[in-house]
């Protein structure tokens, strides 16, 4: 026989199964949120290990791509493999495209390429192209 539980739900048995399901679903949500928070904290902490600041990049995929390029170039791979080019204005600086809108900049010196910045294409154009800024 179905009965009405104190919560107002109808059902069979000693306890309301709907309320039990809701409690389980709430607990799951709390756990998921805790996982998301832990994931976010770990992600934010991961930037500390980067040789240059990648926090301005808009998404994780681009950050991972940047890290792959940084690691490859640090490991001695040629920047031309990543379509990198020397700046015409400063031949000691190499610009490697990162997606459509970003660039990784390296300084070519003793011991190879040293990463100096990650910036948007707009910033890069405004600060490094001839005739604009310093
Ligand atoms: Zn109930």
Coordinates of C-alpha atoms and ligand atoms in Angstrom, one line a residue:
X1 CA 0.0 0.0 0.0
X2 CA 1.2 3.5 -0.8
X3 CA 1.2 5.9 2.1
X4 CA 1.9 9.6 2.6
X5 CA 5.1 10.3 4.3
X6 CA 5.6 13.3 6.7
X7 CA 7.4 15.1 3.8
X8 CA 4.2 14.9 1.8
X9 CA 5.5 12.5 -0.9
X10 CA 3.6 9.3 -1.5
X11 CA 5.3 5.9 -1.6
X12 CA 5.9 2.5 -0.1
X13 CA 8.3 1.3 2.6
X14 CA 9.7 2.8 5.8
X15 CA 11.3 5.8 4.3
X16 CA 10.5 8.2 1.5
X17 CA 12.6 7.1 -1.5
X18 CA 12.2 10.4 -3.3
X19 CA 13.7 12.3 -0.4
X20 CA 16.5 9.8 -0.1
X21 CA 17.2 10.3 -3.8
X22 CA 17.3 14.1 -3.3
X23 CA 19.7 13.8 -0.4
X24 CA 22.0 11.5 -2.5
X25 CA 21.8 13.9 -5.4
X26 CA 22.6 16.9 -3.2
X27 CA 25.6 15.0 -1.7
X28 CA 26.8 14.2 -5.2
X29 CA 26.5 17.9 -6.2
X30 CA 28.5 18.9 -3.1
X31 CA 31.2 16.4 -4.0
X32 CA 31.3 17.6 -7.6
X33 CA 31.6 21.2 -6.5
X34 CA 34.5 20.2 -4.2
X35 CA 36.2 18.4 -7.1
X36 CA 35.7 21.4 -9.3
X37 CA 37.2 23.7 -6.7
X38 CA 40.1 21.4 -6.2
X39 CA 40.6 21.2 -9.9
X40 CA 40.5 25.0 -10.2
X41 CA 43.0 25.5 -7.4
X42 CA 45.4 22.9 -8.9
X43 CA 45.0 24.6 -12.3
X44 CA 45.7 28.1 -10.9
X45 CA 48.7 26.7 -9.0
X46 CA 50.1 25.1 -12.2
X47 CA 50.8 28.6 -13.6
X48 CA 53.6 29.0 -11.1
X49 CA 55.7 26.4 -12.9
X50 CA 55.5 28.3 -16.3
X51 CA 58.6 30.2 -17.3
X52 CA 56.4 33.1 -18.4
X53 CA 53.0 34.2 -17.3
X54 CA 50.2 32.4 -19.2
X55 CA 47.3 33.5 -17.0
X56 CA 46.0 35.9 -19.6
X57 CA 45.2 33.1 -22.1
X58 CA 41.5 32.7 -22.5
X59 CA 41.2 28.9 -22.2
X60 CA 43.0 25.8 -21.0
X61 CA 43.5 24.4 -24.5
X62 CA 45.6 27.4 -25.4
X63 CA 47.5 27.2 -22.2
X64 CA 48.3 23.6 -22.9
X65 CA 49.4 24.4 -26.4
X66 CA 51.7 27.2 -25.1
X67 CA 53.2 24.8 -22.6
X68 CA 53.8 22.2 -25.3
X69 CA 55.6 24.9 -27.5
X70 CA 57.6 26.2 -24.5
X71 CA 58.7 22.7 -23.5
X72 CA 59.6 21.7 -27.1
X73 CA 61.7 24.9 -27.7
X74 CA 63.3 24.5 -24.3
X75 CA 64.2 21.0 -25.3
X76 CA 66.0 22.3 -28.4
X77 CA 63.3 22.0 -31.1
X78 CA 63.6 24.6 -33.8
X79 CA 61.1 27.5 -33.6
X80 CA 60.4 27.3 -37.3
X81 CA 58.6 24.0 -36.6
X82 CA 56.0 26.1 -34.9
X83 CA 56.0 28.8 -37.6
X84 CA 58.1 31.1 -35.4
X85 CA 59.7 34.1 -37.1
X86 CA 62.4 36.6 -36.2
X87 CA 61.0 40.1 -35.7
X88 CA 62.2 42.4 -38.5
X89 CA 62.7 45.2 -36.0
X90 CA 64.6 43.2 -33.5
X91 CA 66.3 40.1 -35.0
X92 CA 67.1 38.8 -31.5
X93 CA 63.4 38.3 -30.8
X94 CA 61.4 35.4 -32.1
X95 CA 57.6 35.4 -32.3
X96 CA 55.8 32.1 -32.4
X97 CA 52.1 32.1 -33.2
X98 CA 49.8 30.6 -30.6
X99 CA 46.3 30.2 -32.0
X100 CA 44.9 33.1 -34.0
X101 CA 45.2 35.8 -31.5
X102 CA 48.3 35.1 -29.3
X103 CA 52.1 35.1 -29.7
X104 CA 54.9 33.6 -27.6
X105 CA 58.0 35.7 -27.7
X106 CA 61.5 34.4 -27.2
X107 CA 64.9 36.1 -26.8
X108 CA 67.6 34.5 -28.8
X109 CA 70.8 34.5 -26.8
X110 CA 73.6 32.4 -25.4
X111 CA 72.2 29.0 -24.4
X112 CA 69.3 29.2 -26.9
X113 CA 65.9 30.7 -26.8
X114 CA 64.6 32.2 -23.6
X115 CA 60.9 32.8 -23.3
X116 CA 60.1 36.4 -22.5
X117 CA 56.4 36.9 -22.9
X118 CA 53.0 35.7 -24.0
X119 CA 50.8 38.4 -25.5
X120 CA 47.8 38.9 -27.6
X121 CA 48.3 39.7 -31.3
X122 CA 46.9 43.2 -30.6
X123 CA 49.4 44.0 -27.9
X124 CA 52.2 42.6 -29.9
X125 CA 51.2 44.7 -32.9
X126 CA 50.9 47.8 -30.8
X127 CA 54.2 47.5 -28.9
X128 CA 56.6 45.8 -31.3
X129 CA 55.7 46.7 -34.9
X130 CA 57.8 49.4 -36.5
X131 CA 56.4 52.9 -36.1
X132 CA 54.3 52.2 -33.1
X133 CA 55.4 52.8 -29.6
X134 CA 58.9 52.2 -28.5
Ligands
LIG1 ZN1 9.8 12.7 0.6

